Coordinates of C-alpha atoms in Angstrom, one line a residue:
X1 CA -37.5 41.8 -38.4
X2 CA -34.4 43.4 -36.6
X3 CA -36.0 42.1 -33.8
X4 CA -35.9 38.9 -34.9
X5 CA -32.4 38.8 -36.7
X6 CA -31.4 39.6 -32.5
X7 CA -33.9 36.5 -31.7
X8 CA -31.4 34.6 -33.7
X9 CA -28.4 35.9 -32.9
X10 CA -29.0 35.5 -29.1
X11 CA -30.0 31.9 -29.9
X12 CA -26.6 31.2 -31.9
X13 CA -24.8 33.2 -29.1
X14 CA -26.2 30.8 -26.5
X15 CA -25.4 27.4 -28.2
X16 CA -22.0 28.2 -28.9
X17 CA -21.8 29.8 -25.0
X18 CA -23.1 25.8 -24.0
X19 CA -20.9 24.3 -26.6
X20 CA -17.4 26.0 -25.3
X21 CA -18.7 25.0 -22.0
X22 CA -19.4 21.4 -22.7
X23 CA -15.6 21.4 -24.9
X24 CA -14.5 23.1 -22.2
X25 CA -15.9 20.8 -19.0
X26 CA -14.6 17.7 -21.4
X27 CA -11.1 18.7 -21.9
X28 CA -11.2 19.2 -18.3
X29 CA -12.6 16.2 -17.3
X30 CA -10.2 14.0 -20.2
X31 CA -7.3 16.1 -18.5
X32 CA -8.0 15.8 -15.2
X33 CA -8.4 11.9 -16.2
X34 CA -5.1 12.0 -17.8
X35 CA -3.3 13.3 -14.6
X36 CA -5.1 10.6 -12.5
X37 CA -3.6 7.9 -14.8
X38 CA -0.1 9.3 -15.4
X39 CA 0.0 9.3 -11.4
X40 CA -1.5 5.8 -10.7
X41 CA 1.2 4.9 -13.3
X42 CA 4.2 6.8 -11.7
X43 CA 2.7 5.3 -8.4
X44 CA 2.6 2.0 -9.6
X45 CA 6.1 1.8 -11.3
X46 CA 7.2 2.9 -7.5
X47 CA 5.7 0.1 -6.1
X48 CA 7.1 -2.2 -8.0
X49 CA 10.9 -0.8 -8.1
X50 CA 10.4 -0.6 -4.2
X51 CA 9.3 -4.6 -4.1
X52 CA 11.4 -5.7 -7.2
X53 CA 14.5 -4.5 -4.7
X54 CA 12.9 -5.9 -1.7
X55 CA 12.8 -9.5 -3.4
X56 CA 16.0 -9.1 -4.5
X57 CA 17.3 -8.0 -0.9
X58 CA 15.5 -11.0 0.8
X59 CA 16.7 -13.5 -1.8
X60 CA 20.5 -12.7 -0.6
X61 CA 19.7 -12.7 2.9
X62 CA 17.9 -16.4 2.4
X63 CA 21.1 -17.0 0.1
X64 CA 23.5 -16.0 2.7
X65 CA 21.6 -17.3 5.4
X66 CA 21.6 -20.9 3.6
X67 CA 25.3 -21.1 2.8
X68 CA 25.5 -19.7 7.2
X69 CA 23.7 -22.9 8.0
X70 CA 25.9 -25.3 5.6
X71 CA 29.0 -23.7 7.0
X72 CA 27.8 -24.0 10.5
X73 CA 27.0 -27.6 9.5
X74 CA 29.9 -28.8 8.6
X75 CA 32.0 -27.0 11.0
X76 CA 30.2 -28.8 13.7
X77 CA 31.0 -32.2 11.8
X78 CA 34.6 -31.1 11.2
X79 CA 34.8 -30.2 15.0
X80 CA 37.2 -32.9 16.9
X81 CA 37.7 -31.6 20.3
X82 CA 35.2 -28.8 21.4
X83 CA 36.3 -27.3 24.2
X84 CA 34.7 -23.7 26.1
X85 CA 35.6 -20.6 25.7
X86 CA 37.9 -19.4 29.1
X87 CA 36.0 -17.1 31.2
X88 CA 32.2 -18.0 31.1
X89 CA 30.0 -15.9 34.2
X90 CA 27.8 -18.2 35.5
X91 CA 24.6 -17.0 36.5
X92 CA 22.2 -19.4 38.0
X93 CA 21.9 -22.6 35.9
X94 CA 23.6 -20.7 32.8
X95 CA 26.6 -19.6 32.0
X96 CA 27.6 -16.9 29.3
X97 CA 30.1 -14.8 27.8
X98 CA 29.9 -11.5 25.9
X99 CA 29.7 -7.7 26.1
X100 CA 28.0 -4.9 24.2
X101 CA 31.4 -4.5 22.5
X102 CA 32.0 -8.5 22.1
X103 CA 31.3 -9.3 18.5
X104 CA 29.4 -12.7 19.8
X105 CA 27.8 -13.7 22.7
X106 CA 27.5 -17.4 23.9
X107 CA 24.9 -18.5 26.3
X108 CA 24.3 -22.3 27.6
X109 CA 23.2 -23.9 30.3
X110 CA 25.8 -24.9 33.5
X111 CA 27.2 -28.4 32.7
X112 CA 25.8 -28.2 28.8
X113 CA 26.0 -31.3 26.4
X114 CA 28.7 -32.0 24.1
X115 CA 26.5 -31.2 21.3
X116 CA 26.4 -27.5 22.6
X117 CA 29.7 -27.3 23.3
X118 CA 31.1 -28.6 19.8
X119 CA 28.6 -25.8 18.1
X120 CA 30.3 -23.1 20.1
X121 CA 33.8 -24.2 19.3
X122 CA 32.6 -24.5 15.7
X123 CA 30.9 -21.6 14.9
X124 CA 33.6 -19.6 16.6
X125 CA 35.1 -19.6 13.1
X126 CA 32.4 -18.0 11.6
X127 CA 32.0 -14.9 13.5
X128 CA 33.6 -13.1 10.3
X129 CA 30.9 -14.4 7.6
X130 CA 28.3 -13.2 10.3
X131 CA 29.6 -9.6 11.0
X132 CA 29.6 -9.6 6.7
X133 CA 26.5 -11.0 6.8
X134 CA 25.3 -8.1 8.6
X135 CA 27.5 -5.5 7.5
X136 CA 26.0 -6.6 3.7
X137 CA 22.7 -6.8 5.0
X138 CA 21.7 -3.7 7.6
X139 CA 18.0 -4.9 7.9
X140 CA 19.5 -8.1 9.7
X141 CA 19.9 -6.7 13.3
X142 CA 21.3 -10.2 14.9
X143 CA 22.4 -13.2 13.5
X144 CA 21.8 -16.3 15.9
X145 CA 22.8 -19.7 16.3
X146 CA 20.8 -22.2 18.1
X147 CA 21.2 -26.1 18.2
X148 CA 17.2 -27.0 18.6

C-alpha cells in the first residue's frame, strides 16, 4: 500500500516536473519572441527615421538646385556685355582660372563661344548662393554649372 502511494506520488511529481518544464519552456519562447519583435520594431523605426531624414535632405537639395538653375538661366538671359575674367591661364587648347583657395574655378576652351562667356559672367553673381548651398548641405561636395 505504501508502495502504491509512493508510486502515485512519483507519477504526480514526474507530471508536475514535466508541466513546469513545458511552462518554463513556453515562457522562454514567448519572452524570446517578444524581445525579437521589440528589437525588430526598434530597428524599423530607426530605418524609417533615417529614410525620412534622407528624403527631406534630398528634397531640400532638389529644391535649391532647381532654384539655382532658374537663377542661372535668368542671369544668363540678363547678361548684356559678357566679358571673361582677367588672368586666365592657357594650357593647350583650354583656359582656366581657380585655385584650391578660390571659391570658383573656370574651365573653357580657348576662343570660347559667346554663350560660354555669358554663362561665366552671369554665374559669378551666384557664387554666394552656391556656397550657401554647400554650407547648408554638406553632402553636396561641389556645384558645377555647365552649358550643354
